PDB file of C-alpha atoms and ligand atoms in Angstrom:
ATOM      1  CA  UNK R 474       0.000   0.000   0.000  1.00  0.00           C
ATOM      2  CA  UNK R 475       1.327   3.406  -0.954  1.00  0.00           C
ATOM      3  CA  UNK R 476       0.116   6.897  -0.267  1.00  0.00           C
ATOM      4  CA  UNK R 477      -0.431   8.745  -3.518  1.00  0.00           C
ATOM      5  CA  UNK R 478      -1.119  12.453  -3.855  1.00  0.00           C
ATOM      6  CA  UNK R 479      -2.465  13.936  -7.048  1.00  0.00           C
ATOM      7  CA  UNK R 480      -1.817  17.588  -7.821  1.00  0.00           C
ATOM      8  CA  UNK R 481      -4.623  18.142 -10.331  1.00  0.00           C
ATOM      9  CA  UNK R 482      -4.037  21.321 -12.292  1.00  0.00           C
ATOM     10  CA  UNK R 483      -7.039  21.004 -14.598  1.00  0.00           C
ATOM     11  CA  UNK R 484      -9.117  24.108 -15.097  1.00  0.00           C
ATOM     12  CA  UNK R 485     -12.373  22.131 -14.775  1.00  0.00           C
ATOM     13  CA  UNK R 486     -13.105  19.031 -12.750  1.00  0.00           C
ATOM     14  CA  UNK R 487     -15.325  17.274 -15.298  1.00  0.00           C
ATOM     15  CA  UNK R 488     -13.026  17.445 -18.305  1.00  0.00           C
ATOM     16  CA  UNK R 489     -10.620  15.213 -20.143  1.00  0.00           C
ATOM     17  CA  UNK R 490      -7.772  15.488 -17.636  1.00  0.00           C
ATOM     18  CA  UNK R 491     -10.175  14.568 -14.826  1.00  0.00           C
ATOM     19  CA  UNK R 492     -11.153  11.462 -16.763  1.00  0.00           C
ATOM     20  CA  UNK R 493      -7.509  10.337 -16.730  1.00  0.00           C
ATOM     21  CA  UNK R 494      -7.244  11.172 -13.042  1.00  0.00           C
ATOM     22  CA  UNK R 495     -10.417   9.200 -12.374  1.00  0.00           C
ATOM     23  CA  UNK R 496      -9.306   5.955 -14.042  1.00  0.00           C
ATOM     24  CA  UNK R 497      -5.803   6.249 -12.558  1.00  0.00           C
ATOM     25  CA  UNK R 498      -7.407   6.636  -9.114  1.00  0.00           C
ATOM     26  CA  UNK R 499      -9.753   3.683  -9.625  1.00  0.00           C
ATOM     27  CA  UNK R 500      -6.829   1.458 -10.573  1.00  0.00           C
ATOM     28  CA  UNK R 501      -4.670   2.683  -7.714  1.00  0.00           C
ATOM     29  CA  UNK R 502      -7.413   2.204  -5.126  1.00  0.00           C
ATOM     30  CA  UNK R 503      -8.280  -1.262  -6.421  1.00  0.00           C
ATOM     31  CA  UNK R 504      -4.639  -2.183  -5.840  1.00  0.00           C
ATOM     32  CA  UNK R 505      -5.018  -1.075  -2.218  1.00  0.00           C
ATOM     33  CA  UNK R 506      -3.357   2.326  -2.379  1.00  0.00           C
ATOM     34  CA  UNK R 507      -4.539   5.467  -0.639  1.00  0.00           C
ATOM     35  CA  UNK R 508      -5.149   8.381  -3.005  1.00  0.00           C
ATOM     36  CA  UNK R 509      -5.594  12.039  -2.131  1.00  0.00           C
ATOM     37  CA  UNK R 510      -6.470  14.447  -4.952  1.00  0.00           C
ATOM     38  CA  UNK R 511      -5.960  18.171  -4.681  1.00  0.00           C
ATOM     39  CA  UNK R 512      -8.064  20.243  -7.072  1.00  0.00           C
ATOM     40  CA  UNK R 513      -5.626  23.099  -7.372  1.00  0.00           C
ATOM     41  CA  UNK R 514      -7.989  25.376  -9.276  1.00  0.00           C
ATOM     42  CA  UNK R 515     -10.282  25.417  -6.219  1.00  0.00           C
ATOM     43  CA  UNK R 516      -7.475  26.175  -3.764  1.00  0.00           C
ATOM     44  CA  UNK R 517      -5.900  29.396  -2.584  1.00  0.00           C
ATOM     45  CA  UNK R 518      -2.222  28.906  -3.443  1.00  0.00           C
ATOM     46  CA  UNK R 519      -0.025  31.921  -4.063  1.00  0.00           C
ATOM     47  CA  UNK R 520       3.239  31.902  -5.995  1.00  0.00           C
ATOM     48  CA  UNK R 521       6.687  31.307  -4.508  1.00  0.00           C
ATOM     49  CA  UNK R 522       8.261  34.664  -3.645  1.00  0.00           C
ATOM     50  CA  UNK R 523      11.873  33.395  -3.507  1.00  0.00           C
ATOM     51  CA  UNK R 524      12.145  35.148  -0.130  1.00  0.00           C
ATOM     52  CA  UNK R 525      14.338  32.272   1.116  1.00  0.00           C
ATOM     53  CA  UNK R 526      12.386  32.299   4.378  1.00  0.00           C
ATOM     54  CA  UNK R 527      12.237  28.496   4.105  1.00  0.00           C
ATOM     55  CA  UNK R 528      16.032  28.312   4.178  1.00  0.00           C
ATOM     56  CA  UNK R 529      16.129  30.239   7.456  1.00  0.00           C
ATOM     57  CA  UNK R 530      13.630  28.001   9.294  1.00  0.00           C
ATOM     58  CA  UNK R 531      14.691  25.131  11.521  1.00  0.00           C
ATOM     59  CA  UNK R 532      15.613  22.221   9.263  1.00  0.00           C
ATOM     60  CA  UNK R 533      12.894  19.613   8.710  1.00  0.00           C
ATOM     61  CA  UNK R 534       9.960  21.506  10.193  1.00  0.00           C
ATOM     62  CA  UNK R 535       6.578  20.548   8.680  1.00  0.00           C
ATOM     63  CA  UNK R 536       5.721  23.963   7.221  1.00  0.00           C
ATOM     64  CA  UNK R 537       8.931  25.801   6.323  1.00  0.00           C
ATOM     65  CA  UNK R 538       7.298  28.170   3.821  1.00  0.00           C
ATOM     66  CA  UNK R 539       6.529  31.500   5.485  1.00  0.00           C
ATOM     67  CA  UNK R 540       3.368  31.974   3.411  1.00  0.00           C
ATOM     68  CA  UNK R 541       0.200  30.538   5.013  1.00  0.00           C
ATOM     69  CA  UNK R 542      -2.410  29.390   2.512  1.00  0.00           C
ATOM     70  CA  UNK R 543      -3.930  26.163   1.183  1.00  0.00           C
ATOM     71  CA  UNK R 544      -0.479  24.909   0.258  1.00  0.00           C
ATOM     72  CA  UNK R 545      -0.206  23.807   3.899  1.00  0.00           C
ATOM     73  CA  UNK R 546      -2.577  20.905   3.138  1.00  0.00           C
ATOM     74  CA  UNK R 547      -0.321  19.809   0.307  1.00  0.00           C
ATOM     75  CA  UNK R 548       2.871  20.170   2.358  1.00  0.00           C
ATOM     76  CA  UNK R 549       1.430  17.869   5.030  1.00  0.00           C
ATOM     77  CA  UNK R 550       0.272  15.274   2.511  1.00  0.00           C
ATOM     78  CA  UNK R 551       3.464  15.491   0.429  1.00  0.00           C
ATOM     79  CA  UNK R 552       5.627  14.604   3.417  1.00  0.00           C
ATOM     80  CA  UNK R 553       3.592  11.438   4.016  1.00  0.00           C
ATOM     81  CA  UNK R 554       3.267  10.340   0.365  1.00  0.00           C
ATOM     82  CA  UNK R 555       5.414   7.870  -1.538  1.00  0.00           C
ATOM     83  CA  UNK R 556       3.990   8.805  -4.952  1.00  0.00           C
ATOM     84  CA  UNK R 557       3.212  12.223  -6.436  1.00  0.00           C
ATOM     85  CA  UNK R 558       1.054  12.537  -9.540  1.00  0.00           C
ATOM     86  CA  UNK R 559       1.177  15.720 -11.607  1.00  0.00           C
ATOM     87  CA  UNK R 560      -1.977  16.090 -13.703  1.00  0.00           C
ATOM     88  CA  UNK R 561      -2.666  18.917 -16.133  1.00  0.00           C
ATOM     89  CA  UNK R 562      -4.015  19.882 -19.510  1.00  0.00           C
ATOM     90  CA  UNK R 563      -1.486  21.449 -21.862  1.00  0.00           C
ATOM     91  CA  UNK R 564      -1.961  25.192 -21.563  1.00  0.00           C
ATOM     92  CA  UNK R 565       0.134  27.115 -24.075  1.00  0.00           C
ATOM     93  CA  UNK R 566       2.471  24.184 -24.684  1.00  0.00           C
ATOM     94  CA  UNK R 567       3.229  23.535 -21.016  1.00  0.00           C
ATOM     95  CA  UNK R 568       1.530  22.632 -17.727  1.00  0.00           C
ATOM     96  CA  UNK R 569      -1.259  24.818 -16.360  1.00  0.00           C
ATOM     97  CA  UNK R 570      -0.577  27.741 -14.041  1.00  0.00           C
ATOM     98  CA  UNK R 571      -2.119  26.118 -10.933  1.00  0.00           C
ATOM     99  CA  UNK R 572       0.099  23.042 -11.273  1.00  0.00           C
ATOM    100  CA  UNK R 573       3.258  25.061 -11.912  1.00  0.00           C
ATOM    101  CA  UNK R 574       2.491  27.326  -8.957  1.00  0.00           C
ATOM    102  CA  UNK R 575       1.972  24.401  -6.555  1.00  0.00           C
ATOM    103  CA  UNK R 576       5.158  22.690  -7.732  1.00  0.00           C
ATOM    104  CA  UNK R 577       7.085  25.956  -7.330  1.00  0.00           C
ATOM    105  CA  UNK R 578       5.901  26.082  -3.724  1.00  0.00           C
ATOM    106  CA  UNK R 579       7.314  22.566  -3.040  1.00  0.00           C
ATOM    107  CA  UNK R 580      10.661  24.378  -3.269  1.00  0.00           C
ATOM    108  CA  UNK R 581      10.210  25.413   0.372  1.00  0.00           C
ATOM    109  CA  UNK R 582      10.273  21.834   1.689  1.00  0.00           C
ATOM    110  CA  UNK R 583      13.230  20.896  -0.473  1.00  0.00           C
ATOM    111  CA  UNK R 584      15.205  24.098   0.194  1.00  0.00           C
ATOM    112  CA  UNK R 585      14.623  23.632   3.904  1.00  0.00           C
ATOM    113  CA  UNK R 586      15.416  19.950   4.297  1.00  0.00           C
ATOM    114  CA  UNK R 587      17.516  19.126   1.212  1.00  0.00           C
ATOM    115  CA  UNK R 588      16.602  17.539  -2.065  1.00  0.00           C
ATOM    116  CA  UNK R 589      17.071  13.975  -0.772  1.00  0.00           C
ATOM    117  CA  UNK R 590      14.699  14.501   2.158  1.00  0.00           C
ATOM    118  CA  UNK R 591      11.546  13.537   0.288  1.00  0.00           C
ATOM    119  CA  UNK R 592      12.212  10.727  -2.183  1.00  0.00           C
ATOM    120  CA  UNK R 593       9.199  10.111  -4.378  1.00  0.00           C
ATOM    121  CA  UNK R 594       7.953   8.088  -7.240  1.00  0.00           C
ATOM    122  CA  UNK R 595       6.186  10.305  -9.738  1.00  0.00           C
ATOM    123  CA  UNK R 596       3.640  10.177 -12.544  1.00  0.00           C
ATOM    124  CA  UNK R 597       2.645  12.690 -15.232  1.00  0.00           C
ATOM    125  CA  UNK R 598      -0.954  12.659 -16.538  1.00  0.00           C
ATOM    126  CA  UNK R 599      -1.800  15.110 -19.324  1.00  0.00           C
ATOM    127  CA  UNK R 600      -4.287  15.851 -22.069  1.00  0.00           C
ATOM    128  CA  UNK R 601      -4.030  18.360 -24.921  1.00  0.00           C
ATOM    129  CA  UNK R 602      -5.903  19.611 -27.928  1.00  0.00           C
ATOM    130  CA  UNK R 603      -2.955  18.508 -30.064  1.00  0.00           C
ATOM    131  CA  UNK R 604      -0.358  15.783 -29.553  1.00  0.00           C
ATOM    132  CA  UNK R 605       2.463  18.155 -28.618  1.00  0.00           C
ATOM    133  CA  UNK R 606       3.471  17.532 -25.003  1.00  0.00           C
ATOM    134  CA  UNK R 607       7.160  18.249 -25.616  1.00  0.00           C
ATOM    135  CA  UNK R 608       7.638  21.294 -23.388  1.00  0.00           C
ATOM    136  CA  UNK R 609       5.752  19.780 -20.457  1.00  0.00           C
ATOM    137  CA  UNK R 610       7.632  16.501 -20.814  1.00  0.00           C
ATOM    138  CA  UNK R 611      10.963  18.378 -20.983  1.00  0.00           C
ATOM    139  CA  UNK R 612      10.056  20.238 -17.758  1.00  0.00           C
ATOM    140  CA  UNK R 613       9.032  17.056 -15.928  1.00  0.00           C
ATOM    141  CA  UNK R 614      12.002  15.091 -17.250  1.00  0.00           C
ATOM    142  CA  UNK R 615      14.481  17.659 -15.910  1.00  0.00           C
ATOM    143  CA  UNK R 616      13.260  18.414 -12.422  1.00  0.00           C
ATOM    144  CA  UNK R 617      12.036  14.963 -11.487  1.00  0.00           C
ATOM    145  CA  UNK R 618      15.451  13.194 -11.748  1.00  0.00           C
ATOM    146  CA  UNK R 619      17.183  16.246 -10.275  1.00  0.00           C
ATOM    147  CA  UNK R 620      15.100  15.697  -7.161  1.00  0.00           C
ATOM    148  CA  UNK R 621      15.922  12.001  -7.220  1.00  0.00           C
ATOM    149  CA  UNK R 622      12.329  11.089  -7.977  1.00  0.00           C
ATOM    150  CA  UNK R 623      11.661   7.921  -9.940  1.00  0.00           C
ATOM    151  CA  UNK R 624       9.344   8.248 -12.933  1.00  0.00           C
ATOM    152  CA  UNK R 625       6.640   5.559 -12.906  1.00  0.00           C
ATOM    153  CA  UNK R 626       5.195   6.677 -16.212  1.00  0.00           C
ATOM    154  CA  UNK R 627       3.740   9.445 -18.326  1.00  0.00           C
ATOM    155  CA  UNK R 628       0.197   9.131 -19.648  1.00  0.00           C
ATOM    156  CA  UNK R 629      -0.286  11.622 -22.448  1.00  0.00           C
ATOM    157  CA  UNK R 630      -3.659  11.866 -24.167  1.00  0.00           C
ATOM    158  CA  UNK R 631      -7.358  11.766 -23.393  1.00  0.00           C
ATOM    159  CA  UNK R 632      -7.565   8.392 -25.153  1.00  0.00           C
ATOM    160  CA  UNK R 633      -5.172   6.866 -22.598  1.00  0.00           C
ATOM    161  CA  UNK R 634      -7.696   6.403 -19.781  1.00  0.00           C
ATOM    162  CA  UNK R 635      -7.198   2.652 -19.605  1.00  0.00           C
ATOM    163  CA  UNK R 636      -3.421   3.062 -19.608  1.00  0.00           C
ATOM    164  CA  UNK R 637      -3.888   5.410 -16.656  1.00  0.00           C
ATOM    165  CA  UNK R 638      -5.946   2.752 -14.869  1.00  0.00           C
ATOM    166  CA  UNK R 639      -3.228   0.139 -15.461  1.00  0.00           C
ATOM    167  CA  UNK R 640      -0.515   2.478 -14.244  1.00  0.00           C
ATOM    168  CA  UNK R 641      -2.486   3.127 -11.064  1.00  0.00           C
ATOM    169  CA  UNK R 642      -3.160  -0.573 -10.567  1.00  0.00           C
ATOM    170  CA  UNK R 643       0.544  -1.354 -10.905  1.00  0.00           C
ATOM    171  CA  UNK R 644       1.456   0.733  -7.864  1.00  0.00           C
ATOM    172  CA  UNK R 645       1.932  -1.469  -4.783  1.00  0.00           C
TER     173      UNK R 645
HETATM  174  C1  LIG K 130      -5.794  28.308 -21.826  1.00  0.00           C
HETATM  175  C2  LIG K 130      -5.684  27.111 -22.730  1.00  0.00           C
HETATM  176  C3  LIG K 130      -4.513  26.884 -23.422  1.00  0.00           C
HETATM  177  C4  LIG K 130      -4.382  25.762 -24.221  1.00  0.00           C
HETATM  178  N1  LIG K 130      -3.185  25.556 -24.871  1.00  0.00           N
HETATM  179  C5  LIG K 130      -3.017  24.426 -25.581  1.00  0.00           C
HETATM  180  C6  LIG K 130      -1.764  24.161 -26.228  1.00  0.00           C
HETATM  181  O1  LIG K 130      -0.824  24.936 -26.175  1.00  0.00           O
HETATM  182  N2  LIG K 130      -1.629  23.000 -26.923  1.00  0.00           N
HETATM  183  C7  LIG K 130      -2.655  22.092 -27.028  1.00  0.00           C
HETATM  184  O2  LIG K 130      -2.482  21.055 -27.643  1.00  0.00           O
HETATM  185  N3  LIG K 130      -3.863  22.324 -26.418  1.00  0.00           N
HETATM  186  C8  LIG K 130      -4.055  23.455 -25.697  1.00  0.00           C
HETATM  187  N4  LIG K 130      -5.264  23.680 -25.073  1.00  0.00           N
HETATM  188  C9  LIG K 130      -6.323  22.633 -25.144  1.00  0.00           C
HETATM  189  C10 LIG K 130      -6.336  21.755 -23.889  1.00  0.00           C
HETATM  190  O3  LIG K 130      -5.056  21.295 -23.539  1.00  0.00           O
HETATM  191  C11 LIG K 130      -7.215  20.514 -24.099  1.00  0.00           C
HETATM  192  O4  LIG K 130      -8.510  20.862 -24.538  1.00  0.00           O
HETATM  193  C12 LIG K 130      -7.295  19.714 -22.824  1.00  0.00           C
HETATM  194  O5  LIG K 130      -7.663  18.367 -23.095  1.00  0.00           O
HETATM  195  C13 LIG K 130      -8.292  20.308 -21.836  1.00  0.00           C
HETATM  196  O6  LIG K 130      -8.313  19.552 -20.655  1.00  0.00           O
HETATM  197  P1  LIG K 130      -9.612  19.493 -19.723  1.00  0.00           P
HETATM  198  O7  LIG K 130     -10.698  18.783 -20.517  1.00  0.00           O
HETATM  199  O8  LIG K 130      -9.181  18.698 -18.542  1.00  0.00           O
HETATM  200  O9  LIG K 130      -9.985  20.900 -19.391  1.00  0.00           O
HETATM  201  C14 LIG K 130      -5.443  24.834 -24.316  1.00  0.00           C
HETATM  202  C15 LIG K 130      -6.655  25.083 -23.627  1.00  0.00           C
HETATM  203  C16 LIG K 130      -6.767  26.206 -22.847  1.00  0.00           C
HETATM  204  C17 LIG K 130      -8.073  26.448 -22.094  1.00  0.00           C
END
């Protein structure tokens, strides 16, 4: 059993990205995993200010970011999770603003405790109007190994719902 958190950056919660998230979640839960989904569009999460306040806090504290908003829920869940799923439609060739903003804010935990402090397995789920995911994949493929995260798979395309289910079901 693994704890999985989904950072869902879709602009609407009944769209094509949500359909991928839904089948992934069904598969993951059937395999006995715990899944928590954060609908970022509905949350109050401000951008990282690069104030470096996180670097000045005591190392390893639960909430090193000096901003207090809904990101606190994600910080708590992120610390406990083994798997992080990044879900987003392609917006202007890359991930949506809500997803990018939430990932930027994870900087605080990593800056505070070090990049090896929170090893994760990770997944990318995306849909697009076209088939061009290249910029989003380049982004994910750079920062995820830099953090020492292990990619479990990228599901790219609204027609990949069953592949998303299988990926979820393969997590144990
Ligand atoms: C603001 C905005 C920007 C978009 N930019 C792109 C893009 O650059 N490339 C692309 O293929 N599709 C683009 N799309 C289309 C969406 O990626 C596509 O419709 C996606 O499946 C929507 O996901 P949803 O159903 O979860 O909302 C854009 C849509 C919006 C609303």
